[in-house]
Amino acid sequence: MNVFAFFEMMPRVSARGARPFFGVAAALRARRTSLLCHGFARGVLSLLRVCIGVARHAVLRTASSTFRRTASRQVALSLPLILLAFAAAGVAVAMLTADLLARLDVSQQVDAVLEKEVLPLVDGLLGKDAPPLQKMMTRLGVKAKAQAMVSTALPRAKRALYAVGLAKLFCIELGPLLAALLLSGRLGGSYAGEVATMEATSQNKLLKTLGRSPRRWSLAPSLLAALIAAPLLTALGSGLAIFIGRPIADAYGLGEGADDASWYREFVRDALLPPLRCQRSWGLWRNFVEVTTWPLAHNAVKAATYIVLIVLVAEAIARSRNLAPRDVPRAITASVVAGGLAVIFGDWAFSQLLLRREWQE
């Protein structure tokens, strides 16, 4: 039997005699209430502790998988845009270059140089007393020989100019710039929208309550994923644009008369894989310029630098204080425009680096 029930069933002999029993029952009842309240409070605190632990575990688990999801999503969603844009740019640039080279004719310029510089020397060597027929035959022979040399060397020069120019144009300059401007709208805008929405809906405050840094939660995985996705997308797009140049060259007849059918691949390989000239006698800065301006390394370094600028600009704009939900579209637009301007200034800096390498040569 419960002790409280025992004291409840005691006979009421007298008010004075029952007072001790009722005092003990009241004390025990108060003690029970206190124990119940204390146990309930401890249970609530334990439940809250468990919930916070589960939430932290979920945050850590989600943060670890955010990088993989972000990288795969960025590559998967941006790849069609990059490939289509680079295919269109490659076709346009290759057609324009091939058409200009196919129309190039230097026979008149060669004849003018011969008449002005070479044939007077030939007449002088023959002498004033040489028969006119001999002079005429000699002049015709010199012209024919010069035109034959030009007609033999000019097609190879056109092929080399076409392949090397197209490869270096997309690998060094146009490829990273085009990819960065496209990713400024695709990745920079999406990241700015995500961070601005988190800021406007107080999700960053919730992360701080759970003991997590909002920048570590959103910036770190997005930046790492972008550093992997941007050079990969840039390399794929540049490779596609360079690959498109071969069938267009055949369509315009630039490959006619080539000794080897792989002339385009050889010229592109020589343009993109030149020998590195790093030496121990050079200073650190000169070796750094040599490595960073090597075509393939330059393509990757440019893409990585541009995407870092894009993400950091979007981070700075999207984490503005007192950001309301209606300001999210404005933050996206501002991040895209500012990211594009940052890419343009970065391209100017890289052009100065390329000029520095040319000066060293």
PDB file of C-alpha atoms in Angstrom, residues 62-311:
ATOM      1  CA  THR A  62      24.859  17.287 -44.121  1.00  0.00           C
ATOM      2  CA  ALA A  63      27.924  19.540 -44.311  1.00  0.00           C
ATOM      3  CA  SER A  64      30.140  16.601 -45.202  1.00  0.00           C
ATOM      4  CA  SER A  65      27.860  15.601 -48.056  1.00  0.00           C
ATOM      5  CA  THR A  66      27.178  19.172 -49.213  1.00  0.00           C
ATOM      6  CA  PHE A  67      30.529  19.347 -50.970  1.00  0.00           C
ATOM      7  CA  ARG A  68      29.889  16.208 -53.027  1.00  0.00           C
ATOM      8  CA  ARG A  69      26.363  17.229 -53.918  1.00  0.00           C
ATOM      9  CA  THR A  70      27.386  20.776 -54.785  1.00  0.00           C
ATOM     10  CA  ALA A  71      30.269  19.702 -57.008  1.00  0.00           C
ATOM     11  CA  SER A  72      28.233  17.130 -58.908  1.00  0.00           C
ATOM     12  CA  ARG A  73      25.283  19.511 -59.233  1.00  0.00           C
ATOM     13  CA  GLN A  74      27.432  22.357 -60.522  1.00  0.00           C
ATOM     14  CA  VAL A  75      29.094  20.167 -63.121  1.00  0.00           C
ATOM     15  CA  ALA A  76      25.868  18.455 -64.193  1.00  0.00           C
ATOM     16  CA  LEU A  77      23.789  21.631 -64.503  1.00  0.00           C
ATOM     17  CA  SER A  78      26.506  23.833 -66.015  1.00  0.00           C
ATOM     18  CA  LEU A  79      27.959  21.326 -68.473  1.00  0.00           C
ATOM     19  CA  PRO A  80      25.259  21.676 -71.195  1.00  0.00           C
ATOM     20  CA  LEU A  81      25.456  25.470 -71.036  1.00  0.00           C
ATOM     21  CA  ILE A  82      29.247  25.459 -71.251  1.00  0.00           C
ATOM     22  CA  LEU A  83      29.388  22.944 -74.095  1.00  0.00           C
ATOM     23  CA  LEU A  84      26.752  24.707 -76.178  1.00  0.00           C
ATOM     24  CA  ALA A  85      28.333  28.122 -75.673  1.00  0.00           C
ATOM     25  CA  PHE A  86      31.823  26.866 -76.504  1.00  0.00           C
ATOM     26  CA  ALA A  87      30.549  24.940 -79.514  1.00  0.00           C
ATOM     27  CA  ALA A  88      28.917  28.076 -80.895  1.00  0.00           C
ATOM     28  CA  ALA A  89      31.997  30.208 -80.152  1.00  0.00           C
ATOM     29  CA  GLY A  90      34.324  27.583 -81.629  1.00  0.00           C
ATOM     30  CA  VAL A  91      32.318  27.333 -84.844  1.00  0.00           C
ATOM     31  CA  ALA A  92      32.125  31.122 -85.219  1.00  0.00           C
ATOM     32  CA  VAL A  93      35.818  31.791 -84.549  1.00  0.00           C
ATOM     33  CA  ALA A  94      37.002  28.833 -86.640  1.00  0.00           C
ATOM     34  CA  MET A  95      34.827  29.786 -89.608  1.00  0.00           C
ATOM     35  CA  LEU A  96      35.944  33.404 -89.490  1.00  0.00           C
ATOM     36  CA  THR A  97      39.628  32.480 -89.243  1.00  0.00           C
ATOM     37  CA  ALA A  98      39.427  29.806 -91.941  1.00  0.00           C
ATOM     38  CA  ASP A  99      37.581  32.130 -94.313  1.00  0.00           C
ATOM     39  CA  LEU A 100      40.177  34.886 -93.851  1.00  0.00           C
ATOM     40  CA  LEU A 101      43.067  32.494 -94.413  1.00  0.00           C
ATOM     41  CA  ALA A 102      41.397  30.861 -97.423  1.00  0.00           C
ATOM     42  CA  ARG A 103      40.976  34.268 -99.059  1.00  0.00           C
ATOM     43  CA  LEU A 104      44.549  35.308 -98.279  1.00  0.00           C
ATOM     44  CA  ASP A 105      46.629  35.724-101.465  1.00  0.00           C
ATOM     45  CA  VAL A 106      50.124  37.221-101.384  1.00  0.00           C
ATOM     46  CA  SER A 107      51.119  36.698-105.029  1.00  0.00           C
ATOM     47  CA  GLN A 108      50.672  40.365-105.911  1.00  0.00           C
ATOM     48  CA  GLN A 109      52.677  41.457-102.870  1.00  0.00           C
ATOM     49  CA  VAL A 110      55.460  39.026-103.812  1.00  0.00           C
ATOM     50  CA  ASP A 111      55.565  40.364-107.364  1.00  0.00           C
ATOM     51  CA  ALA A 112      55.727  43.922-106.047  1.00  0.00           C
ATOM     52  CA  VAL A 113      58.653  43.056-103.778  1.00  0.00           C
ATOM     53  CA  LEU A 114      60.457  41.309-106.631  1.00  0.00           C
ATOM     54  CA  GLU A 115      59.998  44.251-108.965  1.00  0.00           C
ATOM     55  CA  LYS A 116      61.178  46.710-106.361  1.00  0.00           C
ATOM     56  CA  GLU A 117      63.973  44.881-104.536  1.00  0.00           C
ATOM     57  CA  VAL A 118      65.126  41.694-106.320  1.00  0.00           C
ATOM     58  CA  LEU A 119      64.925  42.228-110.097  1.00  0.00           C
ATOM     59  CA  PRO A 120      67.010  45.423-110.108  1.00  0.00           C
ATOM     60  CA  LEU A 121      69.769  43.435-108.422  1.00  0.00           C
ATOM     61  CA  VAL A 122      69.430  40.698-111.047  1.00  0.00           C
ATOM     62  CA  ASP A 123      69.716  43.269-113.867  1.00  0.00           C
ATOM     63  CA  GLY A 124      72.782  44.703-112.199  1.00  0.00           C
ATOM     64  CA  LEU A 125      74.417  41.306-111.968  1.00  0.00           C
ATOM     65  CA  LEU A 126      73.705  40.587-115.635  1.00  0.00           C
ATOM     66  CA  GLY A 127      75.245  43.868-116.698  1.00  0.00           C
ATOM     67  CA  LYS A 128      74.186  46.521-119.132  1.00  0.00           C
ATOM     68  CA  ASP A 129      75.526  44.638-122.139  1.00  0.00           C
ATOM     69  CA  ALA A 130      73.365  41.521-121.537  1.00  0.00           C
ATOM     70  CA  PRO A 131      70.939  40.690-124.344  1.00  0.00           C
ATOM     71  CA  PRO A 132      67.321  41.716-123.685  1.00  0.00           C
ATOM     72  CA  LEU A 133      66.147  38.159-124.207  1.00  0.00           C
ATOM     73  CA  GLN A 134      68.515  36.932-121.499  1.00  0.00           C
ATOM     74  CA  LYS A 135      67.311  39.616-119.120  1.00  0.00           C
ATOM     75  CA  MET A 136      63.693  38.756-119.789  1.00  0.00           C
ATOM     76  CA  MET A 137      64.234  35.026-119.324  1.00  0.00           C
ATOM     77  CA  THR A 138      66.165  35.616-116.114  1.00  0.00           C
ATOM     78  CA  ARG A 139      63.436  37.873-114.696  1.00  0.00           C
ATOM     79  CA  LEU A 140      60.751  35.330-115.570  1.00  0.00           C
ATOM     80  CA  GLY A 141      62.798  32.549-113.984  1.00  0.00           C
ATOM     81  CA  VAL A 142      63.269  34.521-110.757  1.00  0.00           C
ATOM     82  CA  LYS A 143      59.567  35.332-110.594  1.00  0.00           C
ATOM     83  CA  ALA A 144      58.555  31.734-111.260  1.00  0.00           C
ATOM     84  CA  LYS A 145      60.949  30.454-108.610  1.00  0.00           C
ATOM     85  CA  ALA A 146      59.683  32.941-106.033  1.00  0.00           C
ATOM     86  CA  GLN A 147      56.039  32.173-106.772  1.00  0.00           C
ATOM     87  CA  ALA A 148      56.748  28.437-106.533  1.00  0.00           C
ATOM     88  CA  MET A 149      58.377  28.927-103.146  1.00  0.00           C
ATOM     89  CA  VAL A 150      55.452  30.997-101.948  1.00  0.00           C
ATOM     90  CA  SER A 151      52.851  28.522-103.236  1.00  0.00           C
ATOM     91  CA  THR A 152      54.713  25.724-101.430  1.00  0.00           C
ATOM     92  CA  ALA A 153      55.261  27.483 -98.102  1.00  0.00           C
ATOM     93  CA  LEU A 154      52.022  29.470 -97.871  1.00  0.00           C
ATOM     94  CA  PRO A 155      49.572  26.537 -97.325  1.00  0.00           C
ATOM     95  CA  ARG A 156      51.684  25.192 -94.456  1.00  0.00           C
ATOM     96  CA  ALA A 157      51.915  28.671 -92.974  1.00  0.00           C
ATOM     97  CA  LYS A 158      48.139  29.015 -93.194  1.00  0.00           C
ATOM     98  CA  ARG A 159      47.625  25.654 -91.489  1.00  0.00           C
ATOM     99  CA  ALA A 160      50.065  26.522 -88.718  1.00  0.00           C
ATOM    100  CA  LEU A 161      48.530  29.948 -88.180  1.00  0.00           C
ATOM    101  CA  TYR A 162      45.027  28.501 -88.076  1.00  0.00           C
ATOM    102  CA  ALA A 163      45.733  25.629 -85.664  1.00  0.00           C
ATOM    103  CA  VAL A 164      48.110  27.459 -83.339  1.00  0.00           C
ATOM    104  CA  GLY A 165      45.977  30.593 -83.232  1.00  0.00           C
ATOM    105  CA  LEU A 166      42.762  28.711 -82.495  1.00  0.00           C
ATOM    106  CA  ALA A 167      44.387  26.554 -79.803  1.00  0.00           C
ATOM    107  CA  LYS A 168      46.041  29.427 -77.978  1.00  0.00           C
ATOM    108  CA  LEU A 169      43.022  31.684 -78.329  1.00  0.00           C
ATOM    109  CA  PHE A 170      40.684  29.266 -76.532  1.00  0.00           C
ATOM    110  CA  CYS A 171      43.209  27.822 -74.104  1.00  0.00           C
ATOM    111  CA  ILE A 172      44.820  31.034 -72.924  1.00  0.00           C
ATOM    112  CA  GLU A 173      42.319  33.840 -73.387  1.00  0.00           C
ATOM    113  CA  LEU A 174      38.833  33.212 -74.729  1.00  0.00           C
ATOM    114  CA  GLY A 175      38.129  29.868 -73.035  1.00  0.00           C
ATOM    115  CA  PRO A 176      38.624  30.886 -69.374  1.00  0.00           C
ATOM    116  CA  LEU A 177      36.979  34.279 -69.928  1.00  0.00           C
ATOM    117  CA  LEU A 178      33.887  32.857 -71.627  1.00  0.00           C
ATOM    118  CA  ALA A 179      33.479  30.105 -69.024  1.00  0.00           C
ATOM    119  CA  ALA A 180      33.881  32.581 -66.156  1.00  0.00           C
ATOM    120  CA  LEU A 181      31.258  34.961 -67.529  1.00  0.00           C
ATOM    121  CA  LEU A 182      28.840  32.062 -67.981  1.00  0.00           C
ATOM    122  CA  LEU A 183      29.518  30.691 -64.499  1.00  0.00           C
ATOM    123  CA  SER A 184      29.128  34.152 -63.022  1.00  0.00           C
ATOM    124  CA  GLY A 185      25.454  33.956 -63.887  1.00  0.00           C
ATOM    125  CA  ARG A 186      25.055  30.248 -63.242  1.00  0.00           C
ATOM    126  CA  LEU A 187      27.075  29.595 -60.078  1.00  0.00           C
ATOM    127  CA  GLY A 188      27.448  33.105 -58.699  1.00  0.00           C
ATOM    128  CA  GLY A 189      23.755  33.887 -59.062  1.00  0.00           C
ATOM    129  CA  SER A 190      22.596  30.590 -57.548  1.00  0.00           C
ATOM    130  CA  TYR A 191      25.017  30.855 -54.627  1.00  0.00           C
ATOM    131  CA  ALA A 192      24.024  34.464 -53.946  1.00  0.00           C
ATOM    132  CA  GLY A 193      20.349  33.495 -54.022  1.00  0.00           C
ATOM    133  CA  GLU A 194      20.901  30.612 -51.602  1.00  0.00           C
ATOM    134  CA  VAL A 195      22.933  32.654 -49.105  1.00  0.00           C
ATOM    135  CA  ALA A 196      20.633  35.681 -49.366  1.00  0.00           C
ATOM    136  CA  THR A 197      17.604  33.472 -48.696  1.00  0.00           C
ATOM    137  CA  MET A 198      19.316  31.987 -45.648  1.00  0.00           C
ATOM    138  CA  GLU A 199      20.136  35.472 -44.407  1.00  0.00           C
ATOM    139  CA  ALA A 200      16.627  36.792 -45.012  1.00  0.00           C
ATOM    140  CA  THR A 201      14.926  33.826 -43.280  1.00  0.00           C
ATOM    141  CA  SER A 202      17.282  33.829 -40.247  1.00  0.00           C
ATOM    142  CA  GLN A 203      18.741  30.419 -41.081  1.00  0.00           C
ATOM    143  CA  ASN A 204      22.219  31.765 -40.386  1.00  0.00           C
ATOM    144  CA  LYS A 205      21.136  32.659 -36.853  1.00  0.00           C
ATOM    145  CA  LEU A 206      19.902  29.098 -36.405  1.00  0.00           C
ATOM    146  CA  LEU A 207      23.280  27.755 -37.510  1.00  0.00           C
ATOM    147  CA  LYS A 208      24.994  30.013 -34.981  1.00  0.00           C
ATOM    148  CA  THR A 209      22.634  28.707 -32.295  1.00  0.00           C
ATOM    149  CA  LEU A 210      23.661  25.161 -33.154  1.00  0.00           C
ATOM    150  CA  GLY A 211      27.302  26.153 -32.861  1.00  0.00           C
ATOM    151  CA  ARG A 212      28.088  26.114 -36.576  1.00  0.00           C
ATOM    152  CA  SER A 213      29.666  28.886 -38.619  1.00  0.00           C
ATOM    153  CA  PRO A 214      27.367  30.014 -41.470  1.00  0.00           C
ATOM    154  CA  ARG A 215      30.357  30.663 -43.726  1.00  0.00           C
ATOM    155  CA  ARG A 216      31.773  27.239 -42.985  1.00  0.00           C
ATOM    156  CA  TRP A 217      28.355  25.772 -43.694  1.00  0.00           C
ATOM    157  CA  SER A 218      27.778  27.457 -47.078  1.00  0.00           C
ATOM    158  CA  LEU A 219      30.985  29.120 -48.298  1.00  0.00           C
ATOM    159  CA  ALA A 220      33.534  26.351 -47.716  1.00  0.00           C
ATOM    160  CA  PRO A 221      31.764  23.487 -49.577  1.00  0.00           C
ATOM    161  CA  SER A 222      30.559  25.775 -52.371  1.00  0.00           C
ATOM    162  CA  LEU A 223      34.019  27.255 -52.896  1.00  0.00           C
ATOM    163  CA  LEU A 224      35.712  23.847 -52.920  1.00  0.00           C
ATOM    164  CA  ALA A 225      33.130  22.475 -55.337  1.00  0.00           C
ATOM    165  CA  ALA A 226      33.515  25.514 -57.587  1.00  0.00           C
ATOM    166  CA  LEU A 227      37.311  25.143 -57.567  1.00  0.00           C
ATOM    167  CA  ILE A 228      36.860  21.637 -58.940  1.00  0.00           C
ATOM    168  CA  ALA A 229      33.976  22.345 -61.318  1.00  0.00           C
ATOM    169  CA  ALA A 230      35.244  25.558 -62.949  1.00  0.00           C
ATOM    170  CA  PRO A 231      38.637  24.302 -64.264  1.00  0.00           C
ATOM    171  CA  LEU A 232      36.992  21.061 -65.379  1.00  0.00           C
ATOM    172  CA  LEU A 233      34.220  22.852 -67.263  1.00  0.00           C
ATOM    173  CA  THR A 234      36.684  25.330 -68.767  1.00  0.00           C
ATOM    174  CA  ALA A 235      38.954  22.527 -69.974  1.00  0.00           C
ATOM    175  CA  LEU A 236      36.032  20.614 -71.493  1.00  0.00           C
ATOM    176  CA  GLY A 237      34.689  23.699 -73.256  1.00  0.00           C
ATOM    177  CA  SER A 238      38.088  24.767 -74.576  1.00  0.00           C
ATOM    178  CA  GLY A 239      38.813  21.246 -75.787  1.00  0.00           C
ATOM    179  CA  LEU A 240      35.478  21.108 -77.605  1.00  0.00           C
ATOM    180  CA  ALA A 241      36.071  24.449 -79.317  1.00  0.00           C
ATOM    181  CA  ILE A 242      39.559  23.377 -80.424  1.00  0.00           C
ATOM    182  CA  PHE A 243      38.248  20.014 -81.621  1.00  0.00           C
ATOM    183  CA  ILE A 244      35.601  21.704 -83.777  1.00  0.00           C
ATOM    184  CA  GLY A 245      38.346  23.574 -85.630  1.00  0.00           C
ATOM    185  CA  ARG A 246      39.506  20.488 -87.534  1.00  0.00           C
ATOM    186  CA  PRO A 247      36.348  19.739 -89.591  1.00  0.00           C
ATOM    187  CA  ILE A 248      35.906  23.433 -90.330  1.00  0.00           C
ATOM    188  CA  ALA A 249      39.482  23.608 -91.640  1.00  0.00           C
ATOM    189  CA  ASP A 250      38.753  20.679 -93.945  1.00  0.00           C
ATOM    190  CA  ALA A 251      35.549  22.347 -95.099  1.00  0.00           C
ATOM    191  CA  TYR A 252      37.464  25.476 -96.132  1.00  0.00           C
ATOM    192  CA  GLY A 253      40.247  23.494 -97.814  1.00  0.00           C
ATOM    193  CA  LEU A 254      43.044  24.385 -95.420  1.00  0.00           C
ATOM    194  CA  GLY A 255      44.096  20.758 -95.153  1.00  0.00           C
ATOM    195  CA  GLU A 256      44.545  20.206 -98.872  1.00  0.00           C
ATOM    196  CA  GLY A 257      48.068  19.252 -99.817  1.00  0.00           C
ATOM    197  CA  ALA A 258      49.145  18.364 -96.286  1.00  0.00           C
ATOM    198  CA  ASP A 259      51.722  15.594 -96.056  1.00  0.00           C
ATOM    199  CA  ASP A 260      50.133  14.133 -92.926  1.00  0.00           C
ATOM    200  CA  ALA A 261      46.457  13.923 -92.060  1.00  0.00           C
ATOM    201  CA  SER A 262      47.282  14.627 -88.401  1.00  0.00           C
ATOM    202  CA  TRP A 263      48.687  18.082 -89.118  1.00  0.00           C
ATOM    203  CA  TYR A 264      46.035  19.789 -87.019  1.00  0.00           C
ATOM    204  CA  ARG A 265      46.703  17.609 -83.964  1.00  0.00           C
ATOM    205  CA  GLU A 266      50.457  18.154 -84.230  1.00  0.00           C
ATOM    206  CA  PHE A 267      50.176  21.933 -84.448  1.00  0.00           C
ATOM    207  CA  VAL A 268      47.727  22.022 -81.531  1.00  0.00           C
ATOM    208  CA  ARG A 269      49.989  19.797 -79.440  1.00  0.00           C
ATOM    209  CA  ASP A 270      53.002  21.999 -80.139  1.00  0.00           C
ATOM    210  CA  ALA A 271      50.980  25.087 -79.209  1.00  0.00           C
ATOM    211  CA  LEU A 272      49.539  23.718 -75.956  1.00  0.00           C
ATOM    212  CA  LEU A 273      52.536  21.684 -74.774  1.00  0.00           C
ATOM    213  CA  PRO A 274      55.611  23.842 -75.290  1.00  0.00           C
ATOM    214  CA  PRO A 275      58.721  23.004 -73.253  1.00  0.00           C
ATOM    215  CA  LEU A 276      59.001  24.630 -69.838  1.00  0.00           C
ATOM    216  CA  ARG A 277      62.043  26.877 -69.487  1.00  0.00           C
ATOM    217  CA  CYS A 278      62.329  26.933 -65.689  1.00  0.00           C
ATOM    218  CA  GLN A 279      65.892  27.126 -64.450  1.00  0.00           C
ATOM    219  CA  ARG A 280      67.527  27.220 -61.044  1.00  0.00           C
ATOM    220  CA  SER A 281      69.478  30.313 -61.987  1.00  0.00           C
ATOM    221  CA  TRP A 282      66.259  32.252 -62.466  1.00  0.00           C
ATOM    222  CA  GLY A 283      64.523  33.984 -59.613  1.00  0.00           C
ATOM    223  CA  LEU A 284      61.350  32.737 -57.939  1.00  0.00           C
ATOM    224  CA  TRP A 285      59.176  35.307 -59.695  1.00  0.00           C
ATOM    225  CA  ARG A 286      60.482  34.453 -63.152  1.00  0.00           C
ATOM    226  CA  ASN A 287      59.913  30.731 -62.613  1.00  0.00           C
ATOM    227  CA  PHE A 288      56.431  31.498 -61.271  1.00  0.00           C
ATOM    228  CA  VAL A 289      55.599  33.519 -64.377  1.00  0.00           C
ATOM    229  CA  GLU A 290      56.936  30.732 -66.586  1.00  0.00           C
ATOM    230  CA  VAL A 291      54.795  28.054 -64.891  1.00  0.00           C
ATOM    231  CA  THR A 292      51.589  30.080 -64.627  1.00  0.00           C
ATOM    232  CA  THR A 293      51.743  31.196 -68.262  1.00  0.00           C
ATOM    233  CA  TRP A 294      52.310  27.685 -69.595  1.00  0.00           C
ATOM    234  CA  PRO A 295      49.146  27.169 -71.714  1.00  0.00           C
ATOM    235  CA  LEU A 296      47.455  24.301 -69.861  1.00  0.00           C
ATOM    236  CA  ALA A 297      48.445  25.618 -66.430  1.00  0.00           C
ATOM    237  CA  HIS A 298      47.322  29.103 -67.447  1.00  0.00           C
ATOM    238  CA  ASN A 299      43.916  27.743 -68.420  1.00  0.00           C
ATOM    239  CA  ALA A 300      43.443  26.047 -65.039  1.00  0.00           C
ATOM    240  CA  VAL A 301      44.850  28.931 -62.971  1.00  0.00           C
ATOM    241  CA  LYS A 302      42.658  31.450 -64.752  1.00  0.00           C
ATOM    242  CA  ALA A 303      39.526  29.359 -64.285  1.00  0.00           C
ATOM    243  CA  ALA A 304      40.244  28.801 -60.580  1.00  0.00           C
ATOM    244  CA  THR A 305      41.011  32.485 -59.956  1.00  0.00           C
ATOM    245  CA  TYR A 306      37.907  33.676 -61.758  1.00  0.00           C
ATOM    246  CA  ILE A 307      35.581  31.332 -59.874  1.00  0.00           C
ATOM    247  CA  VAL A 308      37.101  32.359 -56.523  1.00  0.00           C
ATOM    248  CA  LEU A 309      36.420  36.000 -57.380  1.00  0.00           C
ATOM    249  CA  ILE A 310      32.852  35.152 -58.398  1.00  0.00           C
ATOM    250  CA  VAL A 311      32.056  33.205 -55.222  1.00  0.00           C
TER     251      VAL A 311
END
